[in-house]
mmCIF file of C-alpha atoms in Angstrom:
data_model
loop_
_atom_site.group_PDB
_atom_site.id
_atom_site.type_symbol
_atom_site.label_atom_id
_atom_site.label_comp_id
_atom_site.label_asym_id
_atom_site.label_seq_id
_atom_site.Cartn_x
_atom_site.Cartn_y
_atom_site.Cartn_z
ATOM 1 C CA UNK A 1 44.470 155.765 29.713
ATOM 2 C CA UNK A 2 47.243 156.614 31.995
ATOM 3 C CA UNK A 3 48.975 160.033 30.703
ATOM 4 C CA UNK A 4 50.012 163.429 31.314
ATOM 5 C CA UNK A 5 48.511 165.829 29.466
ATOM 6 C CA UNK A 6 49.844 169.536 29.059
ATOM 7 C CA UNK A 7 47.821 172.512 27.150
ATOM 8 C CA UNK A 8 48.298 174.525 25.000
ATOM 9 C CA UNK A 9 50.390 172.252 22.507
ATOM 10 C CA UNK A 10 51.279 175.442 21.107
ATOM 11 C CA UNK A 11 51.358 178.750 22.002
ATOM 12 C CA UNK A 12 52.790 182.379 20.398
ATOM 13 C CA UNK A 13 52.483 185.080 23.285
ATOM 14 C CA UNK A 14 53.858 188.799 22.961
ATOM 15 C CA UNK A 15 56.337 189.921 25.400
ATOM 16 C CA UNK A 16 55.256 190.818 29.542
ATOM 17 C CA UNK A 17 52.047 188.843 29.143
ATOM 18 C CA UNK A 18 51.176 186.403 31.359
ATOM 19 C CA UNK A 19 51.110 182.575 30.327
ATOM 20 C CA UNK A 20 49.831 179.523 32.392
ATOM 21 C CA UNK A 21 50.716 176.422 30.983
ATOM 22 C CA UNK A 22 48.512 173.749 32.328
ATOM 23 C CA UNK A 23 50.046 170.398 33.587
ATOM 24 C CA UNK A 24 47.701 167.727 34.562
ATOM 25 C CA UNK A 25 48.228 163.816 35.162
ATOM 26 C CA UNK A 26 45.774 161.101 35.995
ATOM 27 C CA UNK A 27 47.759 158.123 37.316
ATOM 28 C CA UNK A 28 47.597 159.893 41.275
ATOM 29 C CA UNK A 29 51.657 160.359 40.961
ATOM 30 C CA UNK A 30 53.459 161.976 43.667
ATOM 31 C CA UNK A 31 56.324 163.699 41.737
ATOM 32 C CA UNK A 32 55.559 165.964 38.876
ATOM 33 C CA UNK A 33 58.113 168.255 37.182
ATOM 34 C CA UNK A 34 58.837 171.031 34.415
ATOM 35 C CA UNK A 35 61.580 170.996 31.598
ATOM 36 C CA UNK A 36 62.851 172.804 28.736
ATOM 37 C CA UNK A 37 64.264 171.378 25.511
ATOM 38 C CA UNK A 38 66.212 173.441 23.129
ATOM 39 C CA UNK A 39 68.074 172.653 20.210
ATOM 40 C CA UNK A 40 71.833 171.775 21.687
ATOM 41 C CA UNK A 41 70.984 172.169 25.396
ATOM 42 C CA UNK A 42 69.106 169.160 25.902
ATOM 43 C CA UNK A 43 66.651 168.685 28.657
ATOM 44 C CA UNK A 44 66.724 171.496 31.753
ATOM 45 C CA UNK A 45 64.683 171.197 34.654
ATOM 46 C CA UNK A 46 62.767 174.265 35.182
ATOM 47 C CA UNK A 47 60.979 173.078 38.847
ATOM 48 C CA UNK A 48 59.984 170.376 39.994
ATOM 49 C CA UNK A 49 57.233 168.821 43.115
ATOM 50 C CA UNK A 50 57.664 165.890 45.324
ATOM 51 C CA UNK A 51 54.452 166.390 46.359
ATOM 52 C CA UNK A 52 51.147 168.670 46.813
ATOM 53 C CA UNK A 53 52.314 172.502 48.032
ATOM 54 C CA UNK A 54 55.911 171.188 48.027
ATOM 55 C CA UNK A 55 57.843 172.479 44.987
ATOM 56 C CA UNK A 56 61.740 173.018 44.165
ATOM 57 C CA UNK A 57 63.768 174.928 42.012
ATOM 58 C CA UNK A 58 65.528 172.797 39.519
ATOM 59 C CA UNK A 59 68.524 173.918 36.699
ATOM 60 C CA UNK A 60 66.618 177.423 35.192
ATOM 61 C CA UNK A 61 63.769 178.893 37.294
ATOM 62 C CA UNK A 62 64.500 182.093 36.472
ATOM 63 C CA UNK A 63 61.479 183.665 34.982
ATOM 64 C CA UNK A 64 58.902 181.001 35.935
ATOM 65 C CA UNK A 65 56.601 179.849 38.401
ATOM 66 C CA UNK A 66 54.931 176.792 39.780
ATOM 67 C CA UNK A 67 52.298 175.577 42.445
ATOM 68 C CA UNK A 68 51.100 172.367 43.510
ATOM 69 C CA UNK A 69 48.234 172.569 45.297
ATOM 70 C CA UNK A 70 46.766 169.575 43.757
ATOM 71 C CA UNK A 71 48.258 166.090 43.289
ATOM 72 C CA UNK A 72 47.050 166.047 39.593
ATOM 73 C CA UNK A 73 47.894 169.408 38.599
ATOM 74 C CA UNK A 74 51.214 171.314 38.298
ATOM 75 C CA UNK A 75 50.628 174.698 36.157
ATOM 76 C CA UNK A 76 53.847 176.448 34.573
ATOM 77 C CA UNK A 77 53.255 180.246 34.876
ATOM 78 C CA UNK A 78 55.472 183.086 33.208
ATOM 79 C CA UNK A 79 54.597 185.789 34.631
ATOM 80 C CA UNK A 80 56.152 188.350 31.972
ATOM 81 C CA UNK A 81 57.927 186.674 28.943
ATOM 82 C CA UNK A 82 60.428 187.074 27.175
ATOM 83 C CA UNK A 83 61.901 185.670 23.786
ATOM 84 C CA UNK A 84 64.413 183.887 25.979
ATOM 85 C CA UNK A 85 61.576 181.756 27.331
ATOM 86 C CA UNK A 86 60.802 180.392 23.273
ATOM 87 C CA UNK A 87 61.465 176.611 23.965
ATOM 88 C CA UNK A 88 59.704 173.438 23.921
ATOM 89 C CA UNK A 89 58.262 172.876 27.442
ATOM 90 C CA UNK A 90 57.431 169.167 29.216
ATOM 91 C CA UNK A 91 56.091 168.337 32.497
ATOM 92 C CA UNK A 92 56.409 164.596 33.805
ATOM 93 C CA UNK A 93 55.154 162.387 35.947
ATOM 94 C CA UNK A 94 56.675 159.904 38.463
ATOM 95 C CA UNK A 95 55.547 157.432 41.706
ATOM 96 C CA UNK A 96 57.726 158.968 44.208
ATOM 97 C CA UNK A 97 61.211 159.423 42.723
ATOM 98 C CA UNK A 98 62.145 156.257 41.467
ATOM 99 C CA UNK A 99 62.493 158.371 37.969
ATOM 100 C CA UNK A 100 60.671 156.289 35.301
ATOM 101 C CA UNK A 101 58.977 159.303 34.214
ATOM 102 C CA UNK A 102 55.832 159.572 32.198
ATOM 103 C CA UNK A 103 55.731 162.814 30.049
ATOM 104 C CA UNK A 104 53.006 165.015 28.249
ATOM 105 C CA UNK A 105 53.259 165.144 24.844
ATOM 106 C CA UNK A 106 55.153 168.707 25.152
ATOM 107 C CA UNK A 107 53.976 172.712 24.945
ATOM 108 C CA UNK A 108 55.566 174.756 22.092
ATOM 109 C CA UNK A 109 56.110 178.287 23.063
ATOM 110 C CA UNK A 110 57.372 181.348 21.358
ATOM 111 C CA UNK A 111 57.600 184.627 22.661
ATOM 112 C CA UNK A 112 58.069 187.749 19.953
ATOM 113 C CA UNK B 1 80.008 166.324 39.759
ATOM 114 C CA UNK B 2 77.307 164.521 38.925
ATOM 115 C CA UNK B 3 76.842 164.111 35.459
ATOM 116 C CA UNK B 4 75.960 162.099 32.075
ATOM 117 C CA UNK B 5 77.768 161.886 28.671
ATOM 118 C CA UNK B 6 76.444 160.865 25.010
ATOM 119 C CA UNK B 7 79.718 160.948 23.104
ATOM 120 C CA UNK B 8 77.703 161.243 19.727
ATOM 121 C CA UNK B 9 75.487 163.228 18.285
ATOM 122 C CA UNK B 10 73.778 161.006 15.990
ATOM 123 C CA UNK B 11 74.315 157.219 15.309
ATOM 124 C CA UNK B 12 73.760 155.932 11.167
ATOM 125 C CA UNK B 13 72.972 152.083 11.069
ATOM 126 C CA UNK B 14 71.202 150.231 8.417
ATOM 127 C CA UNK B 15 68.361 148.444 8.810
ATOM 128 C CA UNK B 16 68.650 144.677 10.093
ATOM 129 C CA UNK B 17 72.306 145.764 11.617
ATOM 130 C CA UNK B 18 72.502 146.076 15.519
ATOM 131 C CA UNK B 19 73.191 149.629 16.780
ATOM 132 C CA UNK B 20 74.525 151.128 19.841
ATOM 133 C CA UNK B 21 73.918 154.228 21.500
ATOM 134 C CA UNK B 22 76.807 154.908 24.246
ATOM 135 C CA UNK B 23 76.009 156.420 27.551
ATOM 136 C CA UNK B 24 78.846 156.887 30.163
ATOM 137 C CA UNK B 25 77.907 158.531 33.881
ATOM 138 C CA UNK B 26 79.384 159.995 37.052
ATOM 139 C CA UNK B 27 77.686 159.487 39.811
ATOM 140 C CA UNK B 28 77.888 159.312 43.758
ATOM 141 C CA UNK B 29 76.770 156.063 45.587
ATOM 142 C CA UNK B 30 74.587 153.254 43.432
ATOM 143 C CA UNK B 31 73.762 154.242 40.080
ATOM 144 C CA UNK B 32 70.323 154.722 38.702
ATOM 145 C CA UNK B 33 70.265 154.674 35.056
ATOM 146 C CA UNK B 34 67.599 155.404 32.318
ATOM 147 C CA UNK B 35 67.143 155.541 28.706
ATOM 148 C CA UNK B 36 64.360 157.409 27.078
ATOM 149 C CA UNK B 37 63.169 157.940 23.178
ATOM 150 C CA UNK B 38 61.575 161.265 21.921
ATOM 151 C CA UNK B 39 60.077 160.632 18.548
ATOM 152 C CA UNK B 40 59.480 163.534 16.569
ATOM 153 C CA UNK B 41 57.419 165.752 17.843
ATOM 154 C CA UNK B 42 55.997 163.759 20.611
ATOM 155 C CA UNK B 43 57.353 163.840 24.033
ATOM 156 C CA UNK B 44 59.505 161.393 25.817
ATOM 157 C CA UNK B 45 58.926 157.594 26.503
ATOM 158 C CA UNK B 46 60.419 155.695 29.149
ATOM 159 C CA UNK B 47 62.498 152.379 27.576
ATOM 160 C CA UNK B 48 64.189 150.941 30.435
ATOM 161 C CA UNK B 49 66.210 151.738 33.533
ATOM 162 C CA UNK B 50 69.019 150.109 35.643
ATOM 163 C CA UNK B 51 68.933 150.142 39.635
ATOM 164 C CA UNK B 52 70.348 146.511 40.789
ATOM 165 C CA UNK B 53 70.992 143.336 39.954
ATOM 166 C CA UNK B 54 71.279 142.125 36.149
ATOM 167 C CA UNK B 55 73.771 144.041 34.522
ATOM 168 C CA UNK B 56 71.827 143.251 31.113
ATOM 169 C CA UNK B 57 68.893 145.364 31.138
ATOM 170 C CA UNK B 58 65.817 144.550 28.787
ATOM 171 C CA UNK B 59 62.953 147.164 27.999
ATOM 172 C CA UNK B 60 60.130 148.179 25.206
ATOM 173 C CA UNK B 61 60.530 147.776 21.380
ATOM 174 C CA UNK B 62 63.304 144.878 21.488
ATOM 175 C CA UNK B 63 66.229 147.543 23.269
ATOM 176 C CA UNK B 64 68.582 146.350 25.851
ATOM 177 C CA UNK B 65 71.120 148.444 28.014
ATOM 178 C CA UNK B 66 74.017 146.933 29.449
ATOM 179 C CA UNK B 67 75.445 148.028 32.831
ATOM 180 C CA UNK B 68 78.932 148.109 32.879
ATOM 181 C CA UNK B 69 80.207 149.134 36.699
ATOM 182 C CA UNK B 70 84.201 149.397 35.789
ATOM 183 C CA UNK B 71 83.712 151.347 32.835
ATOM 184 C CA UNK B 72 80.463 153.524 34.291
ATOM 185 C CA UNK B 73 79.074 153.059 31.191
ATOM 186 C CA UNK B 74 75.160 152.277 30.433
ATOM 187 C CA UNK B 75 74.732 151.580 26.605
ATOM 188 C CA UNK B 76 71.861 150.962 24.663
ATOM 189 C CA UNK B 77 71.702 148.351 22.295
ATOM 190 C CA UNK B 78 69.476 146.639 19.849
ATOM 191 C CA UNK B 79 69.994 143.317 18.045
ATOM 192 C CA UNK B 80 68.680 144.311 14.541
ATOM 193 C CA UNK B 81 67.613 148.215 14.152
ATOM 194 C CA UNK B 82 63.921 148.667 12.308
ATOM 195 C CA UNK B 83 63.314 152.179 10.317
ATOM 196 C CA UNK B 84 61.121 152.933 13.324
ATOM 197 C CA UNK B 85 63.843 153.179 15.596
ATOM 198 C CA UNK B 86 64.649 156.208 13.909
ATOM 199 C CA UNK B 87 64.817 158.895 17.148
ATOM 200 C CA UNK B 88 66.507 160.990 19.504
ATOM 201 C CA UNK B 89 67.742 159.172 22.811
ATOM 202 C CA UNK B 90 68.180 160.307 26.174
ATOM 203 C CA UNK B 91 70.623 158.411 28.780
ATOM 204 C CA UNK B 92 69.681 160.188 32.628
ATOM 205 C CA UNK B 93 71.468 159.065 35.840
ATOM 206 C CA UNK B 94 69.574 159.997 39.032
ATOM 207 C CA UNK B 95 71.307 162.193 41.181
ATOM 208 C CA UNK B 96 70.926 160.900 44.636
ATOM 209 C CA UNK B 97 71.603 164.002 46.451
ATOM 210 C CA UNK B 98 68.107 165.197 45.485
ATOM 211 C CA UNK B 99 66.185 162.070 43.058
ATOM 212 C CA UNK B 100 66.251 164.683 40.294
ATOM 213 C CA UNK B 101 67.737 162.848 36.809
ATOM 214 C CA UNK B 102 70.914 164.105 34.986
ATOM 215 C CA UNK B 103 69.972 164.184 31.109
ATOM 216 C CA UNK B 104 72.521 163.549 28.629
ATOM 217 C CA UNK B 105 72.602 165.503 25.180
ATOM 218 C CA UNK B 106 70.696 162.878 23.437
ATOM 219 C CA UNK B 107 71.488 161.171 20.473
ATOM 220 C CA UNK B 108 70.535 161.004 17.227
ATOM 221 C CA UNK B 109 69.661 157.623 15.368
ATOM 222 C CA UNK B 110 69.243 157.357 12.022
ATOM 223 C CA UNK B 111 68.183 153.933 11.009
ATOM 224 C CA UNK B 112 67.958 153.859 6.756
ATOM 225 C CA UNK B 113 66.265 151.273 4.380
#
């Protein structure tokens, strides 16, 4: 089955201690990319890649990380967070950039 | 600047009724236009996008979007609404200065018996 799947579903961290959030698709997609969803904000793009060990910054970057050095994978990683990072967190997956994306079923993060 | 409106939070229709959702966008050059469903807790589905050529767009689960150039607006629409279409909605433009998408707010529909 063609998907994109993201673990943990759900994760409660303590503050300053480093997270990965794993990001992994199986349908050999070029783009991949990282969002935020919080209640009134809608969708922000955290980063995003057009392609393996090419990676952007996209609306709020601040505080995360990304690499691509695989086309399947695209790992998420705080390296110190903070309660301002407690969101619901997607990655998707695209052909190129034509932008019908498929997404993982989303990563629930709180930080106390 | 780029960008995409919802004018409404949530949308109440009763079951068997058609519903709208309304989408308007700014965009430079051609318009690229999505609309995606979140179901509670689950993540996004793709429905049905707009690049060229019909300006009556048909996707998954019965929606439609219509394309309307003069008024830049890209709204979703749905003959008769099921329960099941109960949902938040996302209209996204892509921005062609980089391919990323603009997200709207999203929208809530509330379909009831």
């Amino acid at each position: 089955e063609a998907q994109v799947t993201q673990n943990p579903r759900y994760l409660i961290t303590v503050t300053g201690k480093k997270l990965t959030v794993t990001c992994s698709q199986n349908m050999n997609h070029e783009y991949m990319s990282w969002y935020r969803q919080d209640p009134g904000l809608g969708l922000r793009q955290i980063y995003y890649s057009m392609n393996v060990e090419v990676t952007d910054k996209g609306d709020v970057p601040e505080g995360y990380k990304v690499s691509r050095k695989e086309k399947r994978n695209f790992p998420l990683i705080l390296e110190s967070p903070s309660p301002n990072q407690t969101s619901l967190y997607f990655c998707a997956s695209s052909p190129g950039g034509v932008g019908n994306y498929t997404f993982g079923s989303g990563t629930r993060l709180t930080v106390v | 600047a780029q960008s995409v409106a919802q004018p409404e939070d949530q949308v109440n229709v009763a079951e068997g009724n058609p519903l709208t959702v309304k989408c308007t966008y700014s965009v430079s050059g051609n318009p690229y236009l999505f609309w995606y469903v979140q179901y509670p807790n689950r993540g996004l589905q793709f429905l049905l996008k707009y690049i060229t050529g019909d300006n009556l767009v048909k996707g998954s689960y019965g929606f439609e979007a219509e394309f309307n150039k003069s008024q830049t607006s890209f709204h979703l629409k749905k003959p008769s609404a099921l329960v099941s279409d109960s949902a938040l909605y996302f209209c996204a433009v892509r921005d062609n200065s980089n391919y990323q998408l603009i997200w709207g707010a999203g929208t809530k529909l509330i379909i009831k018996p």
